Short mmCIF file of C-alpha atoms in Angstrom, two decimals:
data_model
loop_
_atom_site.label_atom_id
_atom_site.label_comp_id
_atom_site.label_asym_id
_atom_site.label_seq_id
_atom_site.Cartn_x
_atom_site.Cartn_y
_atom_site.Cartn_z
CA UNK A 24 165.22 -50.22 95.55
CA UNK A 25 161.57 -48.55 95.15
CA UNK A 26 161.36 -44.85 94.88
CA UNK A 27 160.66 -41.90 92.79
CA UNK A 28 162.90 -39.43 94.06
CA UNK A 29 165.81 -38.43 91.89
CA UNK A 30 168.70 -35.88 91.10
CA UNK A 31 167.14 -33.44 88.55
CA UNK A 32 170.58 -32.94 86.85
CA UNK A 33 171.04 -29.20 87.92
CA UNK A 34 172.40 -26.90 90.44
CA UNK A 35 170.40 -24.01 91.97
CA UNK A 36 171.55 -20.78 93.61
CA UNK A 37 170.63 -20.77 97.17
CA UNK A 38 170.07 -16.94 97.44
CA UNK A 39 168.16 -16.04 94.00
CA UNK A 40 167.47 -19.39 93.10
CA UNK A 41 168.82 -19.09 89.65
CA UNK A 42 169.06 -22.51 87.68
CA UNK A 43 172.60 -24.02 86.37
CA UNK A 44 172.86 -27.16 84.17
CA UNK A 45 175.30 -29.89 85.73
CA UNK A 46 177.81 -29.83 85.97
CA UNK A 47 178.61 -26.13 85.24
CA UNK A 48 182.27 -26.65 86.43
CA UNK A 49 182.94 -22.58 86.07
CA UNK A 50 180.52 -22.43 89.57
CA UNK A 51 182.27 -25.26 91.65
CA UNK A 52 183.76 -23.52 94.75
CA UNK A 53 182.98 -19.98 92.95
CA UNK A 54 179.17 -19.69 93.46
CA UNK A 55 176.38 -17.67 91.69
CA UNK A 56 177.58 -15.51 89.49
CA UNK A 57 174.72 -12.81 89.88
CA UNK A 58 175.12 -13.11 93.61
CA UNK A 59 178.74 -12.28 93.21
CA UNK A 60 177.91 -9.49 91.32
CA UNK A 61 175.51 -8.19 93.95
CA UNK A 62 178.27 -8.70 96.43
CA UNK A 63 176.41 -11.34 98.53
CA UNK A 64 178.11 -14.63 97.21
CA UNK A 65 176.06 -17.84 97.65
CA UNK A 66 176.75 -21.43 96.98
CA UNK A 67 174.79 -23.17 94.39
CA UNK A 68 173.58 -26.74 95.29
CA UNK A 69 171.91 -30.01 93.49
CA UNK A 70 168.35 -29.90 93.12
CA UNK A 71 166.38 -32.90 93.59
CA UNK A 72 162.54 -34.27 92.98
CA UNK A 73 161.24 -35.91 96.09
CA UNK A 74 158.31 -38.32 96.49
CA UNK A 75 157.06 -39.33 100.00
CA UNK A 76 158.24 -42.51 100.81
CA UNK A 77 157.12 -45.05 103.28
CA UNK A 78 160.79 -45.53 104.63
CA UNK A 79 164.10 -43.67 103.68
CA UNK A 80 165.27 -44.84 100.29
CA UNK A 81 168.34 -46.92 100.42
CA UNK A 82 169.98 -49.67 98.89
CA UNK A 83 171.86 -52.22 100.96
CA UNK A 84 173.83 -53.33 98.00
CA UNK A 85 175.60 -49.75 97.51
CA UNK A 86 178.85 -49.25 99.87
CA UNK A 87 179.16 -46.92 102.73
CA UNK A 88 176.94 -44.10 102.57
CA UNK A 89 176.04 -44.73 98.77
CA UNK A 90 172.98 -46.84 100.20
CA UNK A 91 171.40 -43.32 100.01
CA UNK A 92 172.14 -43.05 96.33
CA UNK A 93 169.22 -41.77 94.83
CA UNK A 94 169.50 -38.73 97.24
CA UNK A 95 172.83 -38.18 96.13
CA UNK A 96 173.70 -35.98 92.96
CA UNK A 97 175.19 -38.60 90.72
CA UNK A 98 174.19 -40.84 87.70
CA UNK A 99 172.89 -44.55 88.74
CA UNK A 100 175.90 -45.67 86.54
CA UNK A 101 179.00 -44.13 88.14
CA UNK A 102 181.04 -46.66 90.25
CA UNK A 103 181.17 -45.59 93.63
CA UNK A 104 184.10 -44.18 95.52
CA UNK A 105 184.04 -45.66 98.71
CA UNK A 106 186.17 -46.80 101.80
CA UNK A 107 183.00 -47.67 103.84
CA UNK A 108 182.11 -44.03 105.15
CA UNK A 109 178.98 -43.35 107.29
CA UNK A 110 177.13 -45.56 109.69
CA UNK A 111 179.02 -44.03 112.38
CA UNK A 112 177.35 -44.38 115.92
CA UNK A 113 175.26 -42.35 117.99
CA UNK A 114 176.62 -42.03 121.38
CA UNK A 115 174.69 -41.02 124.49
CA UNK A 116 176.45 -38.57 127.10
CA UNK A 117 174.42 -39.26 129.89
CA UNK A 118 176.46 -37.43 132.53
CA UNK A 119 177.11 -34.76 130.34
CA UNK A 120 172.91 -34.31 130.15
CA UNK A 121 172.65 -34.75 133.51
CA UNK A 122 175.20 -32.20 134.73
CA UNK A 123 173.63 -29.51 131.94
CA UNK A 124 170.04 -30.70 133.36
CA UNK A 125 169.27 -31.83 129.69
CA UNK A 126 166.93 -34.63 128.82
CA UNK A 127 169.83 -36.14 126.04
CA UNK A 128 173.01 -35.34 124.88
CA UNK A 129 174.31 -37.31 122.14
CA UNK A 130 177.63 -37.08 119.72
CA UNK A 131 176.94 -38.18 116.05
CA UNK A 132 181.10 -39.68 116.20
CA UNK A 133 182.38 -39.06 112.79
CA UNK A 134 185.75 -40.05 114.07
CA UNK A 135 185.16 -43.62 112.85
CA UNK A 136 185.05 -42.72 109.19
CA UNK A 137 187.85 -43.79 107.02
CA UNK A 138 190.38 -40.74 107.62
CA UNK A 139 188.66 -39.87 111.13
CA UNK A 140 186.37 -36.93 109.86
CA UNK A 141 183.04 -36.11 108.58
CA UNK A 142 185.10 -34.69 105.73
CA UNK A 143 185.08 -38.39 104.48
CA UNK A 144 181.38 -38.09 103.60
CA UNK A 145 182.13 -34.74 101.50
CA UNK A 146 185.16 -36.49 99.93
CA UNK A 147 183.39 -40.01 98.89
CA UNK A 148 180.44 -37.87 96.58
CA UNK A 149 182.71 -35.35 95.31
CA UNK A 150 185.49 -37.67 93.97
CA UNK A 151 182.95 -40.04 92.73
CA UNK A 152 181.28 -36.95 90.98
CA UNK A 153 184.73 -36.17 89.52
CA UNK A 154 185.21 -39.74 88.20
CA UNK A 155 181.40 -39.49 86.73
CA UNK A 156 182.95 -36.09 85.02
CA UNK A 157 186.62 -37.49 83.64
CA UNK A 158 188.38 -34.75 85.12
CA UNK A 159 192.35 -34.72 84.95
CA UNK A 160 192.95 -33.71 88.38
CA UNK A 161 191.49 -32.56 91.84
CA UNK A 162 192.41 -29.82 93.94
CA UNK A 163 191.91 -28.53 97.61
CA UNK A 164 192.90 -26.00 100.02
CA UNK A 165 192.47 -27.53 103.16
CA UNK A 166 194.32 -27.24 106.79
CA UNK A 167 194.31 -30.74 107.37
CA UNK A 168 190.77 -33.40 107.60
CA UNK A 169 189.17 -32.01 104.15
CA UNK A 170 192.84 -32.46 101.95
CA UNK A 171 193.40 -35.48 103.77
CA UNK A 172 190.04 -37.07 103.15
CA UNK A 173 189.90 -35.92 99.64
CA UNK A 174 193.69 -37.44 99.17
CA UNK A 175 192.43 -40.82 100.48
CA UNK A 176 189.44 -41.13 98.14
CA UNK A 177 191.46 -39.59 95.05
CA UNK A 178 193.92 -42.35 96.07
CA UNK A 179 191.42 -44.96 95.79
CA UNK A 180 189.80 -43.41 92.46
CA UNK A 181 193.90 -43.45 90.91
CA UNK A 182 193.20 -39.73 90.58
CA UNK A 183 195.97 -36.97 91.03
CA UNK A 184 195.49 -34.25 93.54
CA UNK A 185 197.08 -31.46 94.80
CA UNK A 186 196.34 -29.86 98.25
CA UNK A 187 197.17 -25.91 98.71
CA UNK A 188 197.60 -25.48 102.80
CA UNK A 189 198.83 -23.33 105.03
CA UNK A 190 202.53 -23.36 106.57
CA UNK A 191 201.15 -23.11 110.08
CA UNK A 192 199.12 -26.25 109.89
CA UNK A 193 200.51 -29.10 112.65
CA UNK A 194 203.07 -31.27 111.02
CA UNK A 195 200.29 -34.30 111.56
CA UNK A 196 197.90 -32.66 109.69
CA UNK A 197 200.70 -32.14 106.71
CA UNK A 198 201.38 -36.04 106.80
CA UNK A 199 197.60 -37.27 106.67
CA UNK A 200 197.40 -35.12 103.74
CA UNK A 201 200.85 -36.69 102.38
CA UNK A 202 200.69 -40.14 103.15
CA UNK A 203 197.57 -40.83 100.28
CA UNK A 204 199.61 -39.83 97.81
CA UNK A 205 198.72 -36.19 97.38
CA UNK A 206 201.07 -33.58 96.14
CA UNK A 207 201.18 -31.12 99.10
CA UNK A 208 202.28 -27.61 99.19
CA UNK A 209 201.80 -24.67 101.47
CA UNK A 210 201.56 -20.81 101.37
CA UNK A 211 202.06 -18.36 103.82
CA UNK A 212 199.09 -16.34 103.76
CA UNK A 213 195.43 -18.58 103.67
CA UNK A 214 193.92 -16.29 100.85
CA UNK A 215 196.86 -16.75 98.34
CA UNK A 216 195.36 -20.56 98.61
CA UNK A 217 192.30 -19.59 96.51
CA UNK A 218 193.66 -17.27 94.17
CA UNK A 219 196.29 -20.25 92.88
CA UNK A 220 193.21 -22.54 93.25
CA UNK A 221 191.20 -20.49 90.98
CA UNK A 222 194.00 -20.23 88.05
CA UNK A 223 194.42 -23.86 88.26
CA UNK A 224 190.63 -24.41 87.75
CA UNK A 225 190.20 -21.90 85.20
CA UNK A 226 193.79 -22.72 83.16
CA UNK A 227 194.07 -26.59 83.54
CA UNK A 228 190.31 -27.56 83.90
CA UNK A 229 191.12 -29.23 87.70
CA UNK A 230 187.97 -29.81 89.79
CA UNK A 231 188.10 -27.69 92.86
CA UNK A 232 186.96 -30.03 95.77
CA UNK A 233 186.94 -26.85 97.98
CA UNK A 234 185.93 -23.27 97.65
CA UNK A 235 188.36 -20.68 95.99
CA UNK A 236 185.69 -17.52 96.01
CA UNK A 237 186.65 -14.55 98.02
CA UNK A 238 185.07 -14.38 100.41
CA UNK A 239 184.14 -17.74 100.38
CA UNK A 240 180.66 -19.58 99.43
CA UNK A 241 181.43 -23.09 100.39
CA UNK A 242 182.76 -26.47 99.00
CA UNK A 243 182.33 -28.24 95.93
CA UNK A 244 178.23 -28.46 95.69
CA UNK A 245 178.04 -32.23 95.31
CA UNK A 246 180.38 -32.54 98.48
CA UNK A 247 178.31 -30.82 100.41
CA UNK A 248 175.43 -33.06 99.88
CA UNK A 249 177.40 -35.98 101.11
CA UNK A 250 176.82 -34.51 104.66
CA UNK A 251 172.87 -35.06 104.11
CA UNK A 252 173.33 -38.35 105.29
CA UNK A 253 174.39 -37.65 108.56
CA UNK A 254 170.81 -36.22 108.98
CA UNK A 255 169.73 -39.72 107.79
CA UNK A 256 171.39 -41.70 110.27
CA UNK A 257 170.57 -39.24 113.17
CA UNK A 258 167.14 -39.91 112.59
CA UNK A 259 167.39 -43.49 111.65
CA UNK A 260 169.47 -44.42 115.03
CA UNK A 261 167.30 -41.86 117.61
CA UNK A 262 164.23 -43.02 115.87
CA UNK A 263 162.85 -39.08 116.00
CA UNK A 264 164.09 -35.78 114.89
CA UNK A 265 166.22 -34.43 117.65
CA UNK A 266 165.42 -30.76 118.89
CA UNK A 267 168.92 -29.31 118.48
CA UNK A 268 171.72 -30.32 116.39
CA UNK A 269 175.44 -28.46 117.20
CA UNK A 270 177.87 -28.36 114.36
CA UNK A 271 180.88 -26.62 114.29
CA UNK A 272 181.55 -24.37 111.41
CA UNK A 273 183.94 -22.65 109.54
CA UNK A 274 182.27 -22.30 105.70
CA UNK A 275 179.16 -24.41 106.91
CA UNK A 276 179.32 -27.13 104.62
CA UNK A 277 178.47 -29.62 106.79
CA UNK A 278 175.52 -27.32 108.65
CA UNK A 279 174.39 -26.83 105.32
CA UNK A 280 174.51 -30.42 104.02
CA UNK A 281 172.85 -31.45 107.35
CA UNK A 282 170.00 -29.11 107.19
CA UNK A 283 169.38 -30.29 103.73
CA UNK A 284 169.78 -33.92 104.96
CA UNK A 285 166.90 -33.20 107.70
CA UNK A 286 164.65 -31.16 104.71
CA UNK A 287 164.79 -34.28 102.52
CA UNK A 288 163.38 -36.38 105.00
CA UNK A 289 160.28 -33.90 105.71
CA UNK A 290 160.02 -33.64 102.05
CA UNK A 291 159.87 -37.64 101.87
CA UNK A 292 157.39 -37.60 104.67
CA UNK A 293 159.54 -39.17 107.20
CA UNK A 294 159.83 -36.18 109.88
CA UNK A 295 157.28 -33.50 110.68
CA UNK A 296 159.81 -31.12 110.89
CA UNK A 297 163.68 -30.02 111.04
CA UNK A 298 165.36 -29.55 114.33
CA UNK A 299 166.87 -26.14 115.63
CA UNK A 300 170.59 -26.09 114.22
CA UNK A 301 173.27 -24.49 116.13
CA UNK A 302 176.59 -23.11 114.52
CA UNK A 303 179.68 -23.27 117.08
CA UNK A 304 182.42 -21.24 115.97
CA UNK A 305 185.56 -19.78 117.27
CA UNK A 306 185.16 -16.00 115.86
CA UNK A 307 181.42 -15.75 115.31
CA UNK A 308 181.00 -14.33 111.56
CA UNK A 309 177.70 -16.13 111.15
CA UNK A 310 176.68 -14.88 114.89
CA UNK A 311 177.30 -11.56 113.41
CA UNK A 312 175.34 -11.64 110.42
CA UNK A 313 172.31 -13.23 111.97
CA UNK A 314 172.56 -10.32 114.23
CA UNK A 315 172.81 -7.69 111.77
CA UNK A 316 170.53 -9.58 109.17
CA UNK A 317 172.73 -9.31 106.43
CA UNK A 318 173.41 -11.81 103.58
CA UNK A 319 177.21 -11.47 104.26
CA UNK A 320 179.07 -13.22 106.88
CA UNK A 321 182.70 -11.99 107.81
CA UNK A 322 184.89 -10.67 107.79
CA UNK A 323 185.33 -10.34 111.41
CA UNK A 324 188.68 -10.36 113.70
CA UNK A 325 190.59 -13.14 114.13
CA UNK A 326 193.72 -14.79 116.01
CA UNK A 327 195.78 -17.87 116.47
CA UNK A 328 193.23 -20.53 117.13
CA UNK A 329 193.48 -24.30 118.82
CA UNK A 330 190.52 -24.58 116.65
CA UNK A 331 192.51 -23.88 113.64
CA UNK A 332 190.48 -26.40 111.30
CA UNK A 333 187.30 -23.82 111.34
CA UNK A 334 188.96 -20.72 112.65
CA UNK A 335 187.66 -18.64 109.66
CA UNK A 336 186.91 -14.74 109.63
CA UNK A 337 184.13 -15.62 107.35
CA UNK A 338 181.16 -17.39 107.14
CA UNK A 339 178.93 -18.24 104.31
CA UNK A 340 175.34 -17.74 102.98
CA UNK A 341 174.52 -21.29 102.89
CA UNK A 342 175.36 -21.32 106.89
CA UNK A 343 173.00 -18.23 107.46
CA UNK A 344 170.49 -19.77 105.41
CA UNK A 345 170.30 -23.30 107.49
CA UNK A 346 170.45 -21.50 110.49
CA UNK A 347 167.64 -18.99 109.66
CA UNK A 348 165.23 -21.52 107.96
CA UNK A 349 165.65 -23.74 111.27
CA UNK A 350 165.14 -20.83 114.05
CA UNK A 351 169.25 -21.52 114.77
CA UNK A 352 171.97 -19.63 116.00
CA UNK A 353 175.40 -19.40 115.90
CA UNK A 354 177.67 -19.50 119.26
CA UNK A 355 181.02 -17.84 119.33
CA UNK A 356 183.98 -19.80 121.39
CA UNK A 357 187.19 -17.69 120.79
CA UNK A 358 188.61 -18.81 123.86
CA UNK A 359 191.20 -21.50 123.63
CA UNK A 360 191.18 -22.18 127.25
CA UNK A 361 187.29 -23.39 127.07
CA UNK A 362 187.72 -25.31 123.93
CA UNK A 363 190.42 -27.32 125.53
CA UNK A 364 188.83 -27.58 128.99
CA UNK A 365 185.62 -29.08 127.01
CA UNK A 366 187.90 -31.68 124.86
CA UNK A 367 188.95 -32.93 128.58
CA UNK A 368 185.53 -33.17 129.66
CA UNK A 369 184.42 -35.24 126.65
CA UNK A 370 187.47 -37.55 127.44
CA UNK A 371 186.61 -37.83 131.10
CA UNK A 372 182.52 -38.29 130.85
CA UNK A 373 182.23 -39.86 127.55
CA UNK A 374 185.55 -41.58 126.36
CA UNK A 375 185.27 -39.40 123.25
CA UNK A 376 188.51 -37.81 122.35
CA UNK A 377 187.48 -35.18 119.69
CA UNK A 378 189.78 -32.97 118.03
CA UNK A 379 189.77 -29.31 119.64
CA UNK A 380 187.77 -27.92 116.32
CA UNK A 381 185.07 -30.45 117.31
CA UNK A 382 184.73 -30.01 120.87
CA UNK A 383 183.97 -26.37 120.57
CA UNK A 384 180.56 -27.75 120.03
CA UNK A 385 180.10 -29.07 123.66
CA UNK A 386 181.08 -25.61 125.11
CA UNK A 387 178.23 -23.98 122.79
CA UNK A 388 175.96 -26.66 124.21
CA UNK A 389 177.13 -25.63 128.08
CA UNK A 390 176.84 -22.29 127.01
CA UNK A 391 173.26 -22.49 125.61
CA UNK A 392 172.14 -24.70 128.60
CA UNK A 393 173.44 -22.24 131.03
CA UNK A 394 171.94 -19.29 129.42
CA UNK A 395 168.57 -20.88 129.61
CA UNK A 396 168.12 -21.47 125.95
CA UNK A 397 167.66 -25.43 125.83
CA UNK A 398 164.65 -26.64 127.68
CA UNK A 399 165.38 -29.36 130.24
CA UNK A 400 163.39 -31.95 127.91
CA UNK A 401 165.39 -31.29 124.79
CA UNK A 402 167.45 -34.02 122.84
CA UNK A 403 170.71 -32.39 121.58
CA UNK A 404 173.34 -34.21 119.28
CA UNK A 405 176.46 -32.86 118.56
CA UNK A 406 178.31 -33.54 115.70
CA UNK A 407 182.05 -34.82 116.58
CA UNK A 408 183.39 -33.96 113.50
CA UNK A 409 186.84 -35.20 113.83
CA UNK A 410 189.61 -37.03 115.90
CA UNK A 411 191.91 -35.38 118.62
CA UNK A 412 194.29 -37.63 116.83
CA UNK A 413 194.84 -34.82 114.51
CA UNK A 414 196.69 -32.47 116.96
CA UNK A 415 197.99 -34.69 120.06
CA UNK A 416 200.21 -31.76 121.19
CA UNK A 417 197.52 -29.36 121.64
CA UNK A 418 195.99 -31.61 124.15
CA UNK A 419 199.32 -32.79 125.52
CA UNK A 420 199.79 -29.40 126.40
CA UNK A 421 197.03 -29.21 128.79
CA UNK A 422 198.23 -32.25 130.45
CA UNK A 423 200.71 -32.90 133.57
CA UNK A 424 203.49 -34.88 132.59
CA UNK A 425 203.66 -38.48 133.26
CA UNK A 426 205.52 -39.55 136.38
CA UNK A 427 207.68 -42.29 136.55
CA UNK A 428 207.87 -44.17 139.76
CA UNK A 429 209.76 -47.19 141.54
CA UNK A 430 207.52 -50.43 141.10
CA UNK A 431 205.98 -50.45 144.70
CA UNK A 432 202.87 -49.84 146.29
CA UNK A 433 204.30 -46.87 148.44
CA UNK A 434 205.75 -44.90 145.54
CA UNK A 435 202.53 -45.67 143.71
CA UNK A 436 200.30 -44.32 146.48
CA UNK A 437 202.67 -41.20 147.22
CA UNK A 438 202.15 -40.65 143.25
CA UNK A 439 198.59 -41.30 143.34
CA UNK A 440 197.88 -39.40 146.67
CA UNK A 441 196.94 -42.36 148.80
#
């Protein structure tokens, strides 16, 4: 691999630009202490020296997304913890595009990852970093996808993993977190997870795979950069930068990472712009902060949501930055019925079954298209973050019962309406 691009071995605050040496473990999941003191918590993220290149730096000898290793915050000598993540397809939705009057609508189908969500990209890089640092155990607060991904990669690395979840998550999600050997415990109140995680980090030296700041800043910075590879793949497969990329968000790890990936391509001379980023969120903390011009996002009022994986009253500064830098916007979608209807349309129009927390992105596209906010010649990519198989019960409640019929054409025709 011929490239001068490299990780500089330091983390930098997104808000105040303060630099901290790698690994600065006391900041992982907590963010910049100066900004925390200012009342505007912000994540610290890896810094790179990016040299212009004729093509994206890639090493085909590396597994999964680690073919982009020179653009990830890892030492060259650290063995990759990989399950073959990344390389997911970009699926065109021509019927959806025609219905909405757009040039192209595509889904970056992250359900094809090993644990069926884009969290595998974060987990692959974060757990590899945990191995590099020689930590004793990893801990994560999760309602499902994040925990399952970290558990799988921790199992691959033979690294103990503890997951703090909430009692209300569906049983399927609990199973997915447990099946990889992680120890899973539930707490009644979501914010209690952060307090307990911080104790484990400070008193036992475990590495936080998700955030534990209150209010949140985002997840482990090394893992956030695993999402950069989504941008690399979109441009490689599409052959150009799309006009809009729509990402379902809670604490905006994926949104921030994808923005950073497109910014890398610009710095490398491989793209002339970043796309407009759109955050699809159930309750709108990022949208409210953009409207108010603040550096903090939330809290906003919340209610039980079918999009429980991203149903947060808080946004993050990293999410706001990604939206502001790209001229983006946030679209709140609080109605469960609209989300589940969109899930069904994706199934019927595209043959894709996405989790409700992912299908929310289609509602955002439909709302923007209906408002005339997307030009007719736009190419829009929706990041399909996770499979609907994570919560089949919610989908099943929207469908009619399967009829039992006699084995005759007449009986079948009666059921099918002729």
